Amino acid sequence: VRKTLLVANWKMNGSLDLLSQMHEALLAKSYSGVGIAICPPFIFLPQTQNLFKDSQIAYGAQDVSDQDNGAYTGQISAKMLSQLACDYVIIGHSERRQYCGETDKIIAAKCQRALDAGLVPILCVGENATQKQNGETEAIVLSQVRSVVDSLTTEQLEKLVIAYEPIWAIGTGLAANPLDANKVHELIRKASLQTTRILYGGSANAENIREFLMQPNIDGALIGGAALKPEVFVQMINISEALCTKVY
Ligand code: PEP
């Protein structure tokens, strides 16, 4: 059984006020079938822990250092995140690959650090518009997945979550066709495990989430813009609750 997972990626957005609003909106009801996680900016994690520690809502960071500790000004280690009882950490988001020069090697090291500290890495993979046009989607996605998966033990792999996020769909309002996304998820599944949760990301919203989750290999979503609006995020959770868990 793969439990559906919805993850909010706030990126460099939001505020303590929004966190309170999200807390109020999410805790107004209980959830049984869907896992929910919020990934706000690092600076809001202590308050996230205060608000959500005894709830069903998980939380995590948007990045982690590939180093254990030491002279790495500005970086945050996996052990530090686990001190704040984070459950998840997003790793290798396309914005970090693009703006911070993160390579597959760095991303694999980050996943390893996260797993060593007991965190669940959410590994992001996906092709850009040119690669899609050139028919390179499969090759790009598979090499991004393999560069991490091949370095993990089976036990570690069992914990990994993967998010397929076509870069051309992120923040553009142009979500992928759910059937096309499912085909890529199927490939990712072959390169990982039957149990691996594979999320879709890229302009997911309350209007399209149902169709994505109805695909056999789409186990949830990584949500940017729509997860900054508490009422929309709750609506997406409610829709997901109605569809729920994938039995394989
Ligand atoms: C993301 O950045 O992970 C993302 C999916 O963003 P959006 O939902 O805004 O496209």
PDB file of C-alpha atoms and ligand atoms in Angstrom:
ATOM      1  CA  VAL A   1       0.000   0.000   0.000  1.00  0.00           C
ATOM      2  CA  ARG A   2       1.305   3.438  -0.895  1.00  0.00           C
ATOM      3  CA  LYS A   3      -0.322   6.117   1.220  1.00  0.00           C
ATOM      4  CA  THR A   4      -1.089   9.287  -0.719  1.00  0.00           C
ATOM      5  CA  LEU A   5       1.167  12.179   0.265  1.00  0.00           C
ATOM      6  CA  LEU A   6       0.634  15.891  -0.335  1.00  0.00           C
ATOM      7  CA  VAL A   7       3.631  18.135   0.333  1.00  0.00           C
ATOM      8  CA  ALA A   8       3.516  21.925   0.438  1.00  0.00           C
ATOM      9  CA  ASN A   9       6.693  23.558  -0.854  1.00  0.00           C
ATOM     10  CA  TRP A  10       6.529  27.192   0.197  1.00  0.00           C
ATOM     11  CA  LYS A  11       9.847  28.066  -1.453  1.00  0.00           C
ATOM     12  CA  MET A  12      10.946  31.572  -0.281  1.00  0.00           C
ATOM     13  CA  ASN A  13       7.361  32.618   0.420  1.00  0.00           C
ATOM     14  CA  GLY A  14       5.059  32.855   3.389  1.00  0.00           C
ATOM     15  CA  SER A  15       5.298  34.333   6.858  1.00  0.00           C
ATOM     16  CA  LEU A  16       4.626  33.432  10.480  1.00  0.00           C
ATOM     17  CA  ASP A  17       1.099  34.758   9.900  1.00  0.00           C
ATOM     18  CA  LEU A  18       0.556  32.381   7.004  1.00  0.00           C
ATOM     19  CA  LEU A  19       1.866  29.540   9.145  1.00  0.00           C
ATOM     20  CA  SER A  20      -0.766  30.321  11.805  1.00  0.00           C
ATOM     21  CA  GLN A  21      -3.472  30.523   9.157  1.00  0.00           C
ATOM     22  CA  MET A  22      -2.367  27.203   7.697  1.00  0.00           C
ATOM     23  CA  HIS A  23      -2.353  25.672  11.163  1.00  0.00           C
ATOM     24  CA  GLU A  24      -5.887  26.869  11.806  1.00  0.00           C
ATOM     25  CA  ALA A  25      -7.147  25.668   8.434  1.00  0.00           C
ATOM     26  CA  LEU A  26      -5.480  22.245   8.613  1.00  0.00           C
ATOM     27  CA  LEU A  27      -6.378  21.466  12.192  1.00  0.00           C
ATOM     28  CA  ALA A  28     -10.043  22.297  11.687  1.00  0.00           C
ATOM     29  CA  LYS A  29     -10.578  18.658  10.689  1.00  0.00           C
ATOM     30  CA  SER A  30      -8.828  15.313  10.921  1.00  0.00           C
ATOM     31  CA  TYR A  31      -7.317  13.372   8.058  1.00  0.00           C
ATOM     32  CA  SER A  32      -7.020   9.642   7.828  1.00  0.00           C
ATOM     33  CA  GLY A  33      -6.100   8.499   4.362  1.00  0.00           C
ATOM     34  CA  VAL A  34      -3.657  11.157   3.210  1.00  0.00           C
ATOM     35  CA  GLY A  35      -0.242  12.114   4.554  1.00  0.00           C
ATOM     36  CA  ILE A  36       0.298  15.862   4.655  1.00  0.00           C
ATOM     37  CA  ALA A  37       3.568  17.738   5.024  1.00  0.00           C
ATOM     38  CA  ILE A  38       4.474  21.407   5.045  1.00  0.00           C
ATOM     39  CA  CYS A  39       7.926  22.593   3.982  1.00  0.00           C
ATOM     40  CA  PRO A  40       8.267  26.276   4.894  1.00  0.00           C
ATOM     41  CA  PRO A  41      11.548  28.226   4.791  1.00  0.00           C
ATOM     42  CA  PHE A  42      14.131  27.051   7.374  1.00  0.00           C
ATOM     43  CA  ILE A  43      13.582  30.084   9.586  1.00  0.00           C
ATOM     44  CA  PHE A  44       9.957  29.104  10.255  1.00  0.00           C
ATOM     45  CA  LEU A  45      10.713  25.500  11.246  1.00  0.00           C
ATOM     46  CA  PRO A  46      10.896  26.065  15.038  1.00  0.00           C
ATOM     47  CA  GLN A  47       7.441  27.675  14.948  1.00  0.00           C
ATOM     48  CA  THR A  48       6.221  24.903  12.631  1.00  0.00           C
ATOM     49  CA  GLN A  49       7.364  22.403  15.235  1.00  0.00           C
ATOM     50  CA  ASN A  50       5.527  24.317  17.989  1.00  0.00           C
ATOM     51  CA  LEU A  51       2.317  24.438  16.017  1.00  0.00           C
ATOM     52  CA  PHE A  52       2.260  20.987  14.458  1.00  0.00           C
ATOM     53  CA  LYS A  53       4.226  18.732  16.815  1.00  0.00           C
ATOM     54  CA  ASP A  54       1.234  16.860  18.233  1.00  0.00           C
ATOM     55  CA  SER A  55      -0.782  16.869  15.022  1.00  0.00           C
ATOM     56  CA  GLN A  56      -1.149  14.532  12.056  1.00  0.00           C
ATOM     57  CA  ILE A  57       0.608  17.103   9.897  1.00  0.00           C
ATOM     58  CA  ALA A  58       4.249  16.370   9.138  1.00  0.00           C
ATOM     59  CA  TYR A  59       6.783  19.020   8.204  1.00  0.00           C
ATOM     60  CA  GLY A  60      10.208  19.405   6.725  1.00  0.00           C
ATOM     61  CA  ALA A  61      12.804  21.604   5.074  1.00  0.00           C
ATOM     62  CA  GLN A  62      13.382  22.592   1.463  1.00  0.00           C
ATOM     63  CA  ASP A  63      17.084  21.740   1.403  1.00  0.00           C
ATOM     64  CA  VAL A  64      19.877  20.299   3.532  1.00  0.00           C
ATOM     65  CA  SER A  65      23.667  20.440   3.468  1.00  0.00           C
ATOM     66  CA  ASP A  66      25.641  17.637   1.845  1.00  0.00           C
ATOM     67  CA  GLN A  67      28.140  18.014   4.714  1.00  0.00           C
ATOM     68  CA  ASP A  68      27.876  16.713   8.252  1.00  0.00           C
ATOM     69  CA  ASN A  69      29.149  19.803  10.101  1.00  0.00           C
ATOM     70  CA  GLY A  70      31.948  22.361  10.023  1.00  0.00           C
ATOM     71  CA  ALA A  71      32.937  25.539   8.215  1.00  0.00           C
ATOM     72  CA  TYR A  72      29.999  25.784   5.810  1.00  0.00           C
ATOM     73  CA  THR A  73      28.605  29.237   6.482  1.00  0.00           C
ATOM     74  CA  GLY A  74      24.888  29.507   5.951  1.00  0.00           C
ATOM     75  CA  GLN A  75      24.253  25.788   5.599  1.00  0.00           C
ATOM     76  CA  ILE A  76      21.946  23.632   7.712  1.00  0.00           C
ATOM     77  CA  SER A  77      22.755  20.001   8.462  1.00  0.00           C
ATOM     78  CA  ALA A  78      20.424  17.022   8.472  1.00  0.00           C
ATOM     79  CA  LYS A  79      21.153  16.468  12.166  1.00  0.00           C
ATOM     80  CA  MET A  80      19.981  20.025  12.896  1.00  0.00           C
ATOM     81  CA  LEU A  81      16.757  19.370  11.024  1.00  0.00           C
ATOM     82  CA  SER A  82      16.178  16.195  12.986  1.00  0.00           C
ATOM     83  CA  GLN A  83      16.651  18.171  16.220  1.00  0.00           C
ATOM     84  CA  LEU A  84      13.557  20.104  15.169  1.00  0.00           C
ATOM     85  CA  ALA A  85      11.832  16.768  14.578  1.00  0.00           C
ATOM     86  CA  CYS A  86      11.497  17.333  10.832  1.00  0.00           C
ATOM     87  CA  ASP A  87      10.062  14.366   8.984  1.00  0.00           C
ATOM     88  CA  TYR A  88      10.955  15.290   5.411  1.00  0.00           C
ATOM     89  CA  VAL A  89      13.449  17.267   3.405  1.00  0.00           C
ATOM     90  CA  ILE A  90      13.045  18.279  -0.239  1.00  0.00           C
ATOM     91  CA  ILE A  91      16.295  17.585  -2.103  1.00  0.00           C
ATOM     92  CA  GLY A  92      17.389  18.519  -5.618  1.00  0.00           C
ATOM     93  CA  HIS A  93      14.515  20.838  -6.443  1.00  0.00           C
ATOM     94  CA  SER A  94      15.014  22.190  -9.975  1.00  0.00           C
ATOM     95  CA  GLU A  95      15.389  25.711  -8.588  1.00  0.00           C
ATOM     96  CA  ARG A  96      18.356  24.542  -6.517  1.00  0.00           C
ATOM     97  CA  ARG A  97      19.814  22.617  -9.446  1.00  0.00           C
ATOM     98  CA  GLN A  98      19.455  25.726 -11.602  1.00  0.00           C
ATOM     99  CA  TYR A  99      20.287  28.618  -9.245  1.00  0.00           C
ATOM    100  CA  CYS A 100      22.662  26.907  -6.811  1.00  0.00           C
ATOM    101  CA  GLY A 101      24.492  24.617  -9.222  1.00  0.00           C
ATOM    102  CA  GLU A 102      23.494  21.418  -7.456  1.00  0.00           C
ATOM    103  CA  THR A 103      24.722  18.367  -9.330  1.00  0.00           C
ATOM    104  CA  ASP A 104      23.434  14.795  -9.164  1.00  0.00           C
ATOM    105  CA  LYS A 105      26.491  13.965  -7.052  1.00  0.00           C
ATOM    106  CA  ILE A 106      25.743  16.674  -4.480  1.00  0.00           C
ATOM    107  CA  ILE A 107      22.081  15.666  -4.467  1.00  0.00           C
ATOM    108  CA  ALA A 108      22.971  12.007  -3.825  1.00  0.00           C
ATOM    109  CA  ALA A 109      25.183  13.095  -0.908  1.00  0.00           C
ATOM    110  CA  LYS A 110      22.345  15.217   0.508  1.00  0.00           C
ATOM    111  CA  CYS A 111      19.960  12.248   0.334  1.00  0.00           C
ATOM    112  CA  GLN A 112      22.503  10.140   2.177  1.00  0.00           C
ATOM    113  CA  ARG A 113      22.900  12.776   4.945  1.00  0.00           C
ATOM    114  CA  ALA A 114      19.134  13.056   5.285  1.00  0.00           C
ATOM    115  CA  LEU A 115      18.653   9.298   5.578  1.00  0.00           C
ATOM    116  CA  ASP A 116      21.515   8.989   8.073  1.00  0.00           C
ATOM    117  CA  ALA A 117      19.739  11.559  10.267  1.00  0.00           C
ATOM    118  CA  GLY A 118      16.405   9.738  10.031  1.00  0.00           C
ATOM    119  CA  LEU A 119      14.757  12.168   7.611  1.00  0.00           C
ATOM    120  CA  VAL A 120      12.791  11.162   4.538  1.00  0.00           C
ATOM    121  CA  PRO A 121      14.294  12.758   1.416  1.00  0.00           C
ATOM    122  CA  ILE A 122      11.891  13.956  -1.261  1.00  0.00           C
ATOM    123  CA  LEU A 123      14.103  13.715  -4.319  1.00  0.00           C
ATOM    124  CA  CYS A 124      13.013  16.038  -7.144  1.00  0.00           C
ATOM    125  CA  VAL A 125      13.671  15.129 -10.746  1.00  0.00           C
ATOM    126  CA  GLY A 126      12.388  16.444 -14.055  1.00  0.00           C
ATOM    127  CA  GLU A 127      13.265  17.652 -17.524  1.00  0.00           C
ATOM    128  CA  ASN A 128      13.233  21.224 -18.860  1.00  0.00           C
ATOM    129  CA  ALA A 129      11.274  22.443 -21.894  1.00  0.00           C
ATOM    130  CA  THR A 130      14.146  21.953 -24.366  1.00  0.00           C
ATOM    131  CA  GLN A 131      14.855  18.451 -23.139  1.00  0.00           C
ATOM    132  CA  LYS A 132      11.168  17.650 -23.499  1.00  0.00           C
ATOM    133  CA  GLN A 133      11.096  19.011 -27.046  1.00  0.00           C
ATOM    134  CA  ASN A 134      14.165  16.936 -27.884  1.00  0.00           C
ATOM    135  CA  GLY A 135      12.512  13.774 -26.603  1.00  0.00           C
ATOM    136  CA  GLU A 136      15.022  13.455 -23.757  1.00  0.00           C
ATOM    137  CA  THR A 137      12.560  13.260 -20.864  1.00  0.00           C
ATOM    138  CA  GLU A 138      13.073   9.569 -20.115  1.00  0.00           C
ATOM    139  CA  ALA A 139      16.849   9.700 -20.308  1.00  0.00           C
ATOM    140  CA  ILE A 140      17.141  12.821 -18.138  1.00  0.00           C
ATOM    141  CA  VAL A 141      14.706  11.652 -15.487  1.00  0.00           C
ATOM    142  CA  LEU A 142      16.163   8.167 -15.307  1.00  0.00           C
ATOM    143  CA  SER A 143      19.711   9.402 -14.965  1.00  0.00           C
ATOM    144  CA  GLN A 144      18.660  11.807 -12.182  1.00  0.00           C
ATOM    145  CA  VAL A 145      16.843   8.993 -10.371  1.00  0.00           C
ATOM    146  CA  ARG A 146      19.597   6.420 -10.854  1.00  0.00           C
ATOM    147  CA  SER A 147      22.331   8.731  -9.610  1.00  0.00           C
ATOM    148  CA  VAL A 148      20.626   8.675  -6.204  1.00  0.00           C
ATOM    149  CA  VAL A 149      18.934   5.289  -6.146  1.00  0.00           C
ATOM    150  CA  ASP A 150      22.081   3.382  -7.145  1.00  0.00           C
ATOM    151  CA  SER A 151      23.939   4.774  -4.141  1.00  0.00           C
ATOM    152  CA  LEU A 152      21.328   3.650  -1.600  1.00  0.00           C
ATOM    153  CA  THR A 153      20.812   0.343   0.168  1.00  0.00           C
ATOM    154  CA  THR A 154      17.408  -1.324  -0.270  1.00  0.00           C
ATOM    155  CA  GLU A 155      16.542  -0.345   3.286  1.00  0.00           C
ATOM    156  CA  GLN A 156      17.323   3.319   2.528  1.00  0.00           C
ATOM    157  CA  LEU A 157      15.497   3.138  -0.772  1.00  0.00           C
ATOM    158  CA  GLU A 158      12.370   2.013   1.050  1.00  0.00           C
ATOM    159  CA  LYS A 159      12.257   5.413   2.766  1.00  0.00           C
ATOM    160  CA  LEU A 160      12.889   7.592  -0.287  1.00  0.00           C
ATOM    161  CA  VAL A 161      10.093   9.668  -1.824  1.00  0.00           C
ATOM    162  CA  ILE A 162      10.558  10.864  -5.410  1.00  0.00           C
ATOM    163  CA  ALA A 163       8.835  13.875  -6.965  1.00  0.00           C
ATOM    164  CA  TYR A 164       8.580  14.085 -10.750  1.00  0.00           C
ATOM    165  CA  GLU A 165       8.480  17.780 -11.510  1.00  0.00           C
ATOM    166  CA  PRO A 166       8.731  18.725 -15.176  1.00  0.00           C
ATOM    167  CA  ILE A 167      10.480  22.104 -14.991  1.00  0.00           C
ATOM    168  CA  TRP A 168       8.272  23.621 -17.703  1.00  0.00           C
ATOM    169  CA  ALA A 169       5.233  22.912 -15.510  1.00  0.00           C
ATOM    170  CA  ILE A 170       6.562  24.470 -12.301  1.00  0.00           C
ATOM    171  CA  GLY A 171       4.900  27.780 -11.475  1.00  0.00           C
ATOM    172  CA  THR A 172       3.670  28.228 -15.042  1.00  0.00           C
ATOM    173  CA  GLY A 173       0.035  27.190 -14.674  1.00  0.00           C
ATOM    174  CA  LEU A 174       0.725  24.623 -17.418  1.00  0.00           C
ATOM    175  CA  ALA A 175       0.493  21.322 -15.588  1.00  0.00           C
ATOM    176  CA  ALA A 176       1.593  18.162 -17.379  1.00  0.00           C
ATOM    177  CA  ASN A 177      -0.983  15.906 -18.957  1.00  0.00           C
ATOM    178  CA  PRO A 178      -1.726  13.382 -16.170  1.00  0.00           C
ATOM    179  CA  LEU A 179      -1.443  10.443 -18.596  1.00  0.00           C
ATOM    180  CA  ASP A 180       1.983  11.631 -19.790  1.00  0.00           C
ATOM    181  CA  ALA A 181       3.118  12.191 -16.199  1.00  0.00           C
ATOM    182  CA  ASN A 182       1.939   8.702 -15.252  1.00  0.00           C
ATOM    183  CA  LYS A 183       4.155   7.219 -17.980  1.00  0.00           C
ATOM    184  CA  VAL A 184       7.192   8.959 -16.509  1.00  0.00           C
ATOM    185  CA  HIS A 185       6.168   7.796 -13.026  1.00  0.00           C
ATOM    186  CA  GLU A 186       5.995   4.254 -14.361  1.00  0.00           C
ATOM    187  CA  LEU A 187       9.608   4.511 -15.527  1.00  0.00           C
ATOM    188  CA  ILE A 188      10.673   5.954 -12.186  1.00  0.00           C
ATOM    189  CA  ARG A 189       8.908   3.091 -10.444  1.00  0.00           C
ATOM    190  CA  LYS A 190      10.860   0.559 -12.503  1.00  0.00           C
ATOM    191  CA  ALA A 191      14.067   2.292 -11.413  1.00  0.00           C
ATOM    192  CA  SER A 192      13.023   2.394  -7.748  1.00  0.00           C
ATOM    193  CA  LEU A 193      10.647   0.143  -5.809  1.00  0.00           C
ATOM    194  CA  GLN A 194       7.034  -0.914  -6.062  1.00  0.00           C
ATOM    195  CA  THR A 195       6.587   0.714  -2.641  1.00  0.00           C
ATOM    196  CA  THR A 196       8.283   4.039  -3.509  1.00  0.00           C
ATOM    197  CA  ARG A 197       5.934   6.982  -3.297  1.00  0.00           C
ATOM    198  CA  ILE A 198       6.221   9.019  -6.463  1.00  0.00           C
ATOM    199  CA  LEU A 199       4.655  12.483  -6.324  1.00  0.00           C
ATOM    200  CA  TYR A 200       3.772  14.759  -9.213  1.00  0.00           C
ATOM    201  CA  GLY A 201       4.752  18.435  -9.052  1.00  0.00           C
ATOM    202  CA  GLY A 202       4.125  21.328 -11.438  1.00  0.00           C
ATOM    203  CA  SER A 203       1.099  23.636 -11.260  1.00  0.00           C
ATOM    204  CA  ALA A 204      -0.975  21.094  -9.353  1.00  0.00           C
ATOM    205  CA  ASN A 205      -4.151  22.733  -8.030  1.00  0.00           C
ATOM    206  CA  ALA A 206      -7.639  21.991  -6.757  1.00  0.00           C
ATOM    207  CA  GLU A 207      -8.934  21.656 -10.330  1.00  0.00           C
ATOM    208  CA  ASN A 208      -6.428  19.085 -11.574  1.00  0.00           C
ATOM    209  CA  ILE A 209      -5.335  17.120  -8.478  1.00  0.00           C
ATOM    210  CA  ARG A 210      -8.059  14.514  -8.855  1.00  0.00           C
ATOM    211  CA  GLU A 211      -6.987  13.551 -12.354  1.00  0.00           C
ATOM    212  CA  PHE A 212      -3.349  13.233 -11.297  1.00  0.00           C
ATOM    213  CA  LEU A 213      -4.178  11.077  -8.283  1.00  0.00           C
ATOM    214  CA  MET A 214      -6.405   8.839 -10.373  1.00  0.00           C
ATOM    215  CA  GLN A 215      -3.320   7.663 -12.293  1.00  0.00           C
ATOM    216  CA  PRO A 216      -2.029   4.319 -10.997  1.00  0.00           C
ATOM    217  CA  ASN A 217       1.555   5.471 -10.514  1.00  0.00           C
ATOM    218  CA  ILE A 218       0.933   8.943  -9.082  1.00  0.00           C
ATOM    219  CA  ASP A 219       0.953   8.711  -5.297  1.00  0.00           C
ATOM    220  CA  GLY A 220       0.581  12.334  -4.316  1.00  0.00           C
ATOM    221  CA  ALA A 221       1.773  15.807  -5.159  1.00  0.00           C
ATOM    222  CA  LEU A 222       4.452  18.354  -4.383  1.00  0.00           C
ATOM    223  CA  ILE A 223       2.591  21.643  -4.422  1.00  0.00           C
ATOM    224  CA  GLY A 224       4.066  25.130  -4.703  1.00  0.00           C
ATOM    225  CA  GLY A 225       1.788  28.089  -5.418  1.00  0.00           C
ATOM    226  CA  ALA A 226      -1.501  26.406  -4.516  1.00  0.00           C
ATOM    227  CA  ALA A 227      -0.125  25.411  -1.094  1.00  0.00           C
ATOM    228  CA  LEU A 228       0.332  29.060  -0.141  1.00  0.00           C
ATOM    229  CA  LYS A 229      -3.436  29.427   0.065  1.00  0.00           C
ATOM    230  CA  PRO A 230      -4.729  27.528   3.105  1.00  0.00           C
ATOM    231  CA  GLU A 231      -8.247  27.132   1.721  1.00  0.00           C
ATOM    232  CA  VAL A 232      -6.956  25.764  -1.606  1.00  0.00           C
ATOM    233  CA  PHE A 233      -4.515  23.392   0.086  1.00  0.00           C
ATOM    234  CA  VAL A 234      -7.296  22.074   2.345  1.00  0.00           C
ATOM    235  CA  GLN A 235      -9.537  21.652  -0.702  1.00  0.00           C
ATOM    236  CA  MET A 236      -6.800  19.609  -2.396  1.00  0.00           C
ATOM    237  CA  ILE A 237      -6.439  17.454   0.711  1.00  0.00           C
ATOM    238  CA  ASN A 238     -10.188  16.866   0.821  1.00  0.00           C
ATOM    239  CA  ILE A 239     -10.245  15.807  -2.829  1.00  0.00           C
ATOM    240  CA  SER A 240      -7.290  13.469  -2.184  1.00  0.00           C
ATOM    241  CA  GLU A 241      -8.941  11.986   0.898  1.00  0.00           C
ATOM    242  CA  ALA A 242     -11.811  10.904  -1.307  1.00  0.00           C
ATOM    243  CA  LEU A 243      -9.418   8.961  -3.582  1.00  0.00           C
ATOM    244  CA  CYS A 244      -6.683   7.939  -1.132  1.00  0.00           C
ATOM    245  CA  THR A 245      -4.295   5.078  -0.940  1.00  0.00           C
ATOM    246  CA  LYS A 246      -2.950   3.067  -3.887  1.00  0.00           C
ATOM    247  CA  VAL A 247      -3.020  -0.677  -3.406  1.00  0.00           C
ATOM    248  CA  TYR A 248      -0.537  -2.519  -5.600  1.00  0.00           C
TER     249      TYR A 248
HETATM  250  C1  PEP B   1       7.331  23.189  -6.895  1.00  0.00           C
HETATM  251  O1  PEP B   1       8.075  24.125  -6.992  1.00  0.00           O
HETATM  252  O2  PEP B   1       7.708  22.171  -6.280  1.00  0.00           O
HETATM  253  C2  PEP B   1       6.018  23.270  -7.535  1.00  0.00           C
HETATM  254  C3  PEP B   1       5.408  22.170  -7.854  1.00  0.00           C
HETATM  255  O3  PEP B   1       5.505  24.543  -7.757  1.00  0.00           O
HETATM  256  P1  PEP B   1       4.060  24.905  -8.405  1.00  0.00           P
HETATM  257  O4  PEP B   1       3.042  24.000  -7.770  1.00  0.00           O
HETATM  258  O5  PEP B   1       3.850  26.349  -8.030  1.00  0.00           O
HETATM  259  O6  PEP B   1       4.181  24.681  -9.863  1.00  0.00           O
END
